[in-house]
Coordinates of C-alpha atoms and ligand atoms in Angstrom, one line a residue:
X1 CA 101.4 102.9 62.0
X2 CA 103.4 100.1 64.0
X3 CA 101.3 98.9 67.4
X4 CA 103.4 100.2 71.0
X5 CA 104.3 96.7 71.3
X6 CA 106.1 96.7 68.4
X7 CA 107.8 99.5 68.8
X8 CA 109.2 98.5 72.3
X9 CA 110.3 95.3 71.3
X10 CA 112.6 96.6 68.7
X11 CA 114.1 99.2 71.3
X12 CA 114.3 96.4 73.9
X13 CA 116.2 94.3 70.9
X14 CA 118.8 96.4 70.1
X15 CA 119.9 97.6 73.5
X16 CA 121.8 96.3 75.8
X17 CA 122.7 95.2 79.6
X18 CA 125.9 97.1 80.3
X19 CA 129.0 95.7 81.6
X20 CA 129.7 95.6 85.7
X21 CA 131.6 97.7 87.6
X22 CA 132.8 97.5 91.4
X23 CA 132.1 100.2 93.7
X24 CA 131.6 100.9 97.5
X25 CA 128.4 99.2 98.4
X26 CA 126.8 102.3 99.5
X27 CA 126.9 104.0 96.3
X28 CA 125.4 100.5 94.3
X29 CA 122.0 101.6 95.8
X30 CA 119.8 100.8 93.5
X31 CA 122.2 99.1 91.3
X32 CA 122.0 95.5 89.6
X33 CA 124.2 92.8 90.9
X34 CA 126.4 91.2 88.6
X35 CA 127.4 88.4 90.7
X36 CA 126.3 86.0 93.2
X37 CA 127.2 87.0 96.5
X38 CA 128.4 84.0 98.7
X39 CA 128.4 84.1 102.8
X40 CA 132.2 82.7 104.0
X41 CA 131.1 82.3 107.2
X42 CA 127.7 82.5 109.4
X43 CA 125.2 84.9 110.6
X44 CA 125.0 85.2 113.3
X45 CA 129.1 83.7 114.1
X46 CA 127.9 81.9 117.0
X47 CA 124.9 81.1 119.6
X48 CA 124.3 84.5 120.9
X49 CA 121.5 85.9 123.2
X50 CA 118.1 88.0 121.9
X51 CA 117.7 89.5 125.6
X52 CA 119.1 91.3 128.6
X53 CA 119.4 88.0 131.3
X54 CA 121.2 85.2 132.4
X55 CA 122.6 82.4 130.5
X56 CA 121.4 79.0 132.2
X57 CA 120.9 75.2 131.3
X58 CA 117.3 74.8 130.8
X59 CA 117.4 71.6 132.7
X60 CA 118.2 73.8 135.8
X61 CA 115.2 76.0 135.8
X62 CA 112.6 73.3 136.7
X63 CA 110.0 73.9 138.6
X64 CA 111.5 77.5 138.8
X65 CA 108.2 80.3 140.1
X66 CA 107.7 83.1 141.9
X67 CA 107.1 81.5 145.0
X68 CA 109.9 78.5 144.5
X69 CA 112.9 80.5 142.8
X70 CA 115.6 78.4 142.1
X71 CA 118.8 79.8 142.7
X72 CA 121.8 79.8 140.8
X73 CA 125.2 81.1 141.1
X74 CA 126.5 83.8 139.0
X75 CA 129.8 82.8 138.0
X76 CA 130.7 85.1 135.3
X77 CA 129.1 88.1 132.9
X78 CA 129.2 88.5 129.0
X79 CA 128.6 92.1 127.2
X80 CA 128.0 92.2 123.3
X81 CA 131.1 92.2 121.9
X82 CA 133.3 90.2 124.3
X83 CA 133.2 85.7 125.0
X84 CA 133.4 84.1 128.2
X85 CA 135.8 81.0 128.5
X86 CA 133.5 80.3 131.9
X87 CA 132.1 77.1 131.5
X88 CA 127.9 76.9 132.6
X89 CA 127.8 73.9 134.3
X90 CA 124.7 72.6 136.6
X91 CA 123.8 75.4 139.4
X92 CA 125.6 78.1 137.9
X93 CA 124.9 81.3 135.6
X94 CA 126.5 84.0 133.9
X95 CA 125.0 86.9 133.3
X96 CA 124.4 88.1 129.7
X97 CA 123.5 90.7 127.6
X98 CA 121.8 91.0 124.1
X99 CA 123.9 89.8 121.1
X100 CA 126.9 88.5 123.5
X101 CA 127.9 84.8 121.8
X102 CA 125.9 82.1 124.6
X103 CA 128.7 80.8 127.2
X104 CA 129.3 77.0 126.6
X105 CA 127.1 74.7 128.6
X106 CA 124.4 77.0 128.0
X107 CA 121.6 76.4 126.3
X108 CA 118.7 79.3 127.1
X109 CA 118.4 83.1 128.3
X110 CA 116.1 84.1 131.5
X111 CA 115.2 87.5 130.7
X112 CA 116.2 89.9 133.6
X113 CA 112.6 90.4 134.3
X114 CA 111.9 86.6 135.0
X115 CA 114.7 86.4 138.0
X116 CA 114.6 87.9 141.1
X117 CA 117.4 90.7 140.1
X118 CA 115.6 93.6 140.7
X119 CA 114.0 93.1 144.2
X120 CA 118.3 92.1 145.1
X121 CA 119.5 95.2 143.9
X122 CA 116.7 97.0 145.7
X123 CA 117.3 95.3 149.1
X124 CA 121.2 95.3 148.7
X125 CA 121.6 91.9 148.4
X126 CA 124.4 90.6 146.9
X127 CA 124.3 89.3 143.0
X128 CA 126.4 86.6 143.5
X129 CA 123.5 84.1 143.3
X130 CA 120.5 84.9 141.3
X131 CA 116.7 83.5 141.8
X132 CA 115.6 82.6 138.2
X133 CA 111.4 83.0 138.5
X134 CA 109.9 80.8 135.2
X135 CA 111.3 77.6 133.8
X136 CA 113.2 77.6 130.3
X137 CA 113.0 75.6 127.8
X138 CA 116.2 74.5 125.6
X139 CA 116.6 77.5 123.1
X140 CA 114.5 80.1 125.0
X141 CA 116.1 83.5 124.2
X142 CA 119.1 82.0 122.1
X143 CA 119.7 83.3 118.9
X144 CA 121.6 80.1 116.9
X145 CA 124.8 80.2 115.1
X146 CA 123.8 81.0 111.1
X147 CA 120.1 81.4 112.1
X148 CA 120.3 84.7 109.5
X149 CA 122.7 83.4 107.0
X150 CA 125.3 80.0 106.4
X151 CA 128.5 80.1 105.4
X152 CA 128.7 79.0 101.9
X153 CA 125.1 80.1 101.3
X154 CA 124.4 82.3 98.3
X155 CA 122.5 85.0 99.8
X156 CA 122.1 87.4 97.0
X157 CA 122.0 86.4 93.4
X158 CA 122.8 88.0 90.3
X159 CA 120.6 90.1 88.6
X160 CA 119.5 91.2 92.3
X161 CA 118.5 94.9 92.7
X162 CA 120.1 96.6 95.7
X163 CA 117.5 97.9 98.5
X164 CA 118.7 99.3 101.5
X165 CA 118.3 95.4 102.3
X166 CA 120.7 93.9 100.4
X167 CA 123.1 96.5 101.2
X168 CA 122.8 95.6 104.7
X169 CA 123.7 92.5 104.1
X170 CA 126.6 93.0 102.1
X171 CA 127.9 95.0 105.0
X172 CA 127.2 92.3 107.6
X173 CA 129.3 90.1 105.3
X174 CA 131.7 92.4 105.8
X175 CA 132.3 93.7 102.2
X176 CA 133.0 97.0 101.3
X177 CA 132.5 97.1 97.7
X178 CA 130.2 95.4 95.2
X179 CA 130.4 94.4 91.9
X180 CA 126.9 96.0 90.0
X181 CA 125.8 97.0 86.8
X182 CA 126.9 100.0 85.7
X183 CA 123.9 103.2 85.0
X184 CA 123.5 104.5 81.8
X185 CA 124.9 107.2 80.6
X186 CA 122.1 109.2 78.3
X187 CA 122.5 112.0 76.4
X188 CA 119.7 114.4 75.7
X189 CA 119.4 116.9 72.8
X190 CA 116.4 119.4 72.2
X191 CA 116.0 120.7 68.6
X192 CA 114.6 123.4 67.4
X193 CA 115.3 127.3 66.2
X194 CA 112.3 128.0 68.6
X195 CA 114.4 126.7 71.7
X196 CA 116.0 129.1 73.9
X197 CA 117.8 127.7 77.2
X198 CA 116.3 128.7 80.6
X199 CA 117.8 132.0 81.8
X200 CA 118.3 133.7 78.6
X201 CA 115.8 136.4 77.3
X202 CA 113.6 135.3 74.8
X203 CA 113.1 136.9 71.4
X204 CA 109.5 137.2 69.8
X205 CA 109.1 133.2 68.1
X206 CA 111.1 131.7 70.9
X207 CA 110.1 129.9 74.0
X208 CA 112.3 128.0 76.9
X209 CA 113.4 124.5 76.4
X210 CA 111.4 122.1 78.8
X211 CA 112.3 118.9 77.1
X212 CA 115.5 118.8 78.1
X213 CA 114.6 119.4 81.8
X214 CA 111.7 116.5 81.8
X215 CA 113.5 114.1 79.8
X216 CA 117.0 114.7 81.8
X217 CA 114.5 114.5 85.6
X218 CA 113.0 111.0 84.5
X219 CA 116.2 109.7 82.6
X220 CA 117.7 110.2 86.7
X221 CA 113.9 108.7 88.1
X222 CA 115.4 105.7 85.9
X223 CA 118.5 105.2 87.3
X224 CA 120.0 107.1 84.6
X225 CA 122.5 109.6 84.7
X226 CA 121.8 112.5 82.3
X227 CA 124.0 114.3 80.3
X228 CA 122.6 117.7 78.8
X229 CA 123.7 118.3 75.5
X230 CA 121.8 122.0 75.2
X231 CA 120.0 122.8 71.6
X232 CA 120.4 121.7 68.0
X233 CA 119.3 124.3 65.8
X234 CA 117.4 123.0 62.8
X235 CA 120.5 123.0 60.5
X236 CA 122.8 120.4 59.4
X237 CA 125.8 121.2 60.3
X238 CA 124.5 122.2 63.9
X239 CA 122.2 118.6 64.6
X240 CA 125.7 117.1 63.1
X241 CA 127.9 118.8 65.7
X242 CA 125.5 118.1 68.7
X243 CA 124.3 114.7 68.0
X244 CA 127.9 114.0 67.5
X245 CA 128.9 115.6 70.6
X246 CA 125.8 113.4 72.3
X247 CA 127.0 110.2 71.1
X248 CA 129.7 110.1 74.4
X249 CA 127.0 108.2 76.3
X250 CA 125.1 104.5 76.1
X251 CA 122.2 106.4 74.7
X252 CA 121.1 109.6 73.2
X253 CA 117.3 110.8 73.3
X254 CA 116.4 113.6 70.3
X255 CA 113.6 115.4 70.9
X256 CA 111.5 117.6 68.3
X257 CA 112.5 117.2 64.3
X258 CA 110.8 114.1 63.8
X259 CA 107.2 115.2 62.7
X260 CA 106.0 115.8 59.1
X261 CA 107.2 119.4 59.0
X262 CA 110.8 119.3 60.1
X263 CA 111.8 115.2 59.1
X264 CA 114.0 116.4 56.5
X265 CA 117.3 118.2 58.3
X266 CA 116.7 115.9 60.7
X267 CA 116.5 112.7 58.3
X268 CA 119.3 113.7 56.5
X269 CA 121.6 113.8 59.7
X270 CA 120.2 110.4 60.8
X271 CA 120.8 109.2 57.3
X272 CA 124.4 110.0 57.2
X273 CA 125.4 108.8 61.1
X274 CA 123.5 105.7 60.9
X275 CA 120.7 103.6 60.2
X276 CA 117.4 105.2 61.9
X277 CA 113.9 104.3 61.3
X278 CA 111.1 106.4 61.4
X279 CA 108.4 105.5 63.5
X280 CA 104.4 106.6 63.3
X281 CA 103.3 104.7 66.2
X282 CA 99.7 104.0 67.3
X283 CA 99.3 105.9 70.6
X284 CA 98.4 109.5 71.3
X285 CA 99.9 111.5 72.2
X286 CA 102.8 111.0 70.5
X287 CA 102.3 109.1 67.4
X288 CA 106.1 110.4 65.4
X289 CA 109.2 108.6 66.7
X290 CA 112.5 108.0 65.3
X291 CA 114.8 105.2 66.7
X292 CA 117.8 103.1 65.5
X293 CA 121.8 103.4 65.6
X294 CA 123.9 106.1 65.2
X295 CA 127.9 105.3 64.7
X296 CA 130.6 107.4 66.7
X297 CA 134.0 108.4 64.8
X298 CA 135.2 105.4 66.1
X299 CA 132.6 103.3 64.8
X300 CA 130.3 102.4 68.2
X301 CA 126.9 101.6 67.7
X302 CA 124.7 104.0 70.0
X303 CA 120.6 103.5 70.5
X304 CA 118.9 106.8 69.6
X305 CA 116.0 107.8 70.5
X306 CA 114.1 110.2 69.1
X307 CA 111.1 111.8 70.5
X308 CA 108.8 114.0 69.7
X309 CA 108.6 117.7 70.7
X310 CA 105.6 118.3 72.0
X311 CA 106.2 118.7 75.8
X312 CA 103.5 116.0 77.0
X313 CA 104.3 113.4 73.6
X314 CA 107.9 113.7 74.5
X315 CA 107.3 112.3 78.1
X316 CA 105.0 109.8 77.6
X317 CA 106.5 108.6 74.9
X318 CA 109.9 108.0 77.2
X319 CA 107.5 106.7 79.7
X320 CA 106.7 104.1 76.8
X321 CA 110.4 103.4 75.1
X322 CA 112.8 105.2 77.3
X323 CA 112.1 103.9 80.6
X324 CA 112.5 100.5 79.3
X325 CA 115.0 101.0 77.1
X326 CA 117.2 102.6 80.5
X327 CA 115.8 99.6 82.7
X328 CA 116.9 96.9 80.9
X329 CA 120.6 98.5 80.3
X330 CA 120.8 98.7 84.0
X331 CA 119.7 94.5 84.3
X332 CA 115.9 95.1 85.4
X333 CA 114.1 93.0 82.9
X334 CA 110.4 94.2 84.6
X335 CA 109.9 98.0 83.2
X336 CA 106.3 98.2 83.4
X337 CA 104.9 100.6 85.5
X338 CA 102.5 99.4 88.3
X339 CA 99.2 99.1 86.8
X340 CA 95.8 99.7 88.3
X341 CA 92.0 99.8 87.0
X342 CA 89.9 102.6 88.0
X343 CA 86.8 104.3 86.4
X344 CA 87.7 107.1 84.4
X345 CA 85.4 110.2 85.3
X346 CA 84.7 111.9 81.9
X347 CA 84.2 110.8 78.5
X348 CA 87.5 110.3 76.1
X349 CA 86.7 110.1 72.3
X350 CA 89.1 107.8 70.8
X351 CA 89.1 109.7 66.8
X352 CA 91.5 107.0 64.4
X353 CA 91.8 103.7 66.9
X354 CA 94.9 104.7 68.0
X355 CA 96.1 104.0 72.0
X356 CA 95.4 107.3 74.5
X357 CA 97.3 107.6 77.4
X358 CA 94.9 110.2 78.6
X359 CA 96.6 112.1 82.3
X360 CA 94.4 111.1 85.0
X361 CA 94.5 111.8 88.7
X362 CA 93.9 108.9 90.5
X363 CA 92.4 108.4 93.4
X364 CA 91.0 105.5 95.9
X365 CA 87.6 105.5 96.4
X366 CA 85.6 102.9 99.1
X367 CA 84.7 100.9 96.0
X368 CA 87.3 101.0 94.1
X369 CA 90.3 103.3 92.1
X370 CA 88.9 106.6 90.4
X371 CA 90.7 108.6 87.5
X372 CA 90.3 112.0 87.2
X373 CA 91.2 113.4 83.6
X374 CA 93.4 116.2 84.6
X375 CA 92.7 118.9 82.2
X376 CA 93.1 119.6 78.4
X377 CA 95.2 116.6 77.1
X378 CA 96.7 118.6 73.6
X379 CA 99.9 117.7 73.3
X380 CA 101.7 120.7 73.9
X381 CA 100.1 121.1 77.4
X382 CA 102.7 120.5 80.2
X383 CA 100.3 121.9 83.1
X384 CA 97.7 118.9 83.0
X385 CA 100.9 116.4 82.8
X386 CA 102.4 117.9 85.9
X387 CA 98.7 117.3 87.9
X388 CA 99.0 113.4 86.6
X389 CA 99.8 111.1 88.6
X390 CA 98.8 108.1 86.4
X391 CA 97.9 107.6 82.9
X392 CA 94.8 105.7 81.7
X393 CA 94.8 104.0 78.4
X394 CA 92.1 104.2 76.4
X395 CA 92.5 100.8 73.8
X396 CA 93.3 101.3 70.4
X397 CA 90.1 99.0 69.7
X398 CA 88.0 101.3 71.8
X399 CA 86.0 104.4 69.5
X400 CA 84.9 105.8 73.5
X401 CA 85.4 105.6 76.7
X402 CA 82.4 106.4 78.7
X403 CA 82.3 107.5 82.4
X404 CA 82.3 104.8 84.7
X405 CA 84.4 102.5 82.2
X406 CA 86.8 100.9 83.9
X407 CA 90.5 101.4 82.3
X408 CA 93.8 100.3 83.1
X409 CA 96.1 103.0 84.6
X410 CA 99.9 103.4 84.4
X411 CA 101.0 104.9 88.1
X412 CA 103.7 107.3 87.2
X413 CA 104.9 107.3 90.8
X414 CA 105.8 104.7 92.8
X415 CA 104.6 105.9 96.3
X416 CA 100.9 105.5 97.6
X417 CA 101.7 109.3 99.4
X418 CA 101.5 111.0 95.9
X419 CA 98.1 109.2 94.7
Ligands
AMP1 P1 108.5 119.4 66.6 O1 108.4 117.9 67.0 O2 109.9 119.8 66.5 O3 107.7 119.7 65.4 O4 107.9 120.2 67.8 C1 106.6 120.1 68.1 C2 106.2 121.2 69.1 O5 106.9 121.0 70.3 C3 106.5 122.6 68.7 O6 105.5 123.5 69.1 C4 107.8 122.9 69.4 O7 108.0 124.3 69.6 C5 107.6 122.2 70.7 N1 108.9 121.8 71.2 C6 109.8 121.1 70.6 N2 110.9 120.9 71.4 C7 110.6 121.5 72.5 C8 111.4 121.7 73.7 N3 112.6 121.1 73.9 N4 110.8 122.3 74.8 C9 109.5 122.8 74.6 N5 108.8 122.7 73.5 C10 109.3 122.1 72.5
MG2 MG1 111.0 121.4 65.7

């Protein structure tokens, strides 16, 4: 038996970050930069006012109350959008609005509120002077020129993931397309004579592929994009056709065939397309994996992946090695999960010192994080993975985990809503 660690390390050493593309900024959501991104000019362009007001010269407003407005005249008005070549100088105003560029001579913004404005409109009085009601200081209400960004400034580096963010700024910069790592393309192949696809009648001996389904839902959870290649039956010549077929992609994730009772066909095909190890790795559930190269016709290299079939070792298993392995070809170098330590509820008998990543429902309790095993944990049963929303890892070193014993748990989703 080869430790987790092990195991991952030889995934992570064998694939690869793929190559860049360039595509509308919208659609590299959640994409890896490639390159830096450099400002050519600044953000904002020029001075430009955070409030609704008037553009002054601080050194006006003195002495400037409620009782002693000062009053200055209103030469001139600026909307978002639009300049002013009027000129502020001492005794005058122009009135502005939020996000117009400052008129020169300027140097603050009275907010409407602090000038007498109002109370003129009110009594009909004209707006050609203005009585400004609190002193300003030099800068008051003036958003400076590059304040946000500098021109020449490398505002987003390579190997940055796009949030909604960094998108933004792209589009402030006024680019419509960005140059991002490209997502994986995986395939995913279910094997088994058992296997019928969803939607067809089943005959006694058969039941519906799920593997496909989970594996192909958290291939896309990873930033993935999945490509279904359907069933292998448990036949040469039919694993050959479809693991060919489901080498048109960066990966291809197997699952089934690789316990003791069905290694051989399996082996065999592995064998002949390429150089595959077979894994028993020391975790439960889960412990049979196969992984190494398989060559296309035209000689590529692809990472397979395959997994067992056991609906619940087939998921954490790619919540072990595929989620990684799909990470770190999309430029994220961090694939762990979030992590937290909570008391597990019930007791979890750990038989041959291998890892359990028991299902847990976790929960936050006024002293601390609680997990909740979830139900039976065999292997085969989907309906206590589905109530997860973390798993709790009982050490390989551990013979028990009592209740109360605090263990570290895996969050399988990345939103406080769903704990
Ligand atoms: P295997 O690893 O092929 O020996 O399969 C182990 C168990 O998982 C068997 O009970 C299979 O019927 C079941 N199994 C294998 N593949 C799938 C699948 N795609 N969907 C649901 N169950 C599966
Ligand atoms: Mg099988």
């Amino acid at each position: 038996m080869i430790p987790v660690e092990d195991a991952l390390q030889k995934i992570l050493n064998t694939v690869h970050v793929l190559e860049p593309e360039t595509r509308p900024i919208l659609s590299a959501l959640d994409q890896v930069l490639a390159e830096d991104v450099v400002a050519r000019f600044d953000i904002p362009p020029h001075d430009n006012s955070a409030m609704d007001g008037f553009a002054v010269r601080a050194s006006d407003t003195h002495g400037a109350g409620i009782q002693s407005p000062i009053y200055l005249k209103v030469i001139g008005e600026v909307a978002a959008g639009y300049t002013t070549s009027t000129k502020i100088i001492s005794g005058t105003t122009v009135r502005i609005m939020t996000g117009a560029p400052l008129p020169a001579g300027a140097d603050a913004v009275v907010q409407f509120e602090n000038t007498d404005e109002t109370e003129r409109k009110k009594q009909k009085q004209p707006l050609d002077t203005i009585g400004i009601l609190e002193p300003a200081k030099p800068g008051l209400n003036v958003r400076p020129k590059g304040e946000d960004i500098r021109a020449g400034q490398v505002v987003l580096t390579k190997g940055t993931l796009l949030h909604p963010a960094g998108i933004g700024i792209l589009a402030s910069l006024g680019k419509e397309n960005a140059t991002v790592i490209r997502r994986p393309v995986v395939s995913v192949l279910s094997t088994g004579d058992e296997l019928r696809p969803s939607g067809k009648t089943l005959a006694p001996g058969q039941i519906y592929d799920s593997n496909s389904y989970t594996i192909a839902a958290n291939i896309a959870r990873c930033g993935g994009v999945a490509r279904i290649i359907g069933i292998g039956r448990d036949t040469l010549a039919s694993l050959q056709e479809k693991i060919r077929h489901g080498l048109n992609a960066d990966m291809l994730i197997t699952s089934g065939g690789v316990s003791k009772g069905d290694y051989d066909v399996v082996k065999d095909v592995l064998a002949q397309m390429g150089n595959v190890s077979f894994w028993t790795v020391r975790m439960k559930p889960g412990k049979p994996i196969a992984f190494g190269t398989l060559q296309t016709d035209n000689g590529r290299n692809v990472p397979h992946l395959g997994l067992p079939g056991n609906p619940v070792s087939s998921m954490i298993t790619f919540e072990q090695f595929a989620r990684p392995a799909i990470l770190k070809m999309r430029g994220i170098a961090r694939h762990t999960r979030p992590v937290i330590y909570a008391a597990i509820d019930q007791e979890i008998v750990n038989e041959d010192s291998r890892r359990i990543y028991a299902r847990v429902r976790v929960t936050r309790k006024e002293n601390g994080w609680t997990a909740s095993v979830t139900g039976p944990q065999g292997s085969g049963i989907l309906s206590s993975m589905a109530e997860a929303n973390g798993l709790a890892i009982v050490p390989e070193d551990w013979a028990l985990a009592r209740p109360g014993d605090i263990l570290k748990v895996q969050l399988l989703y990345d939103t406080e809503e769903t704990l």
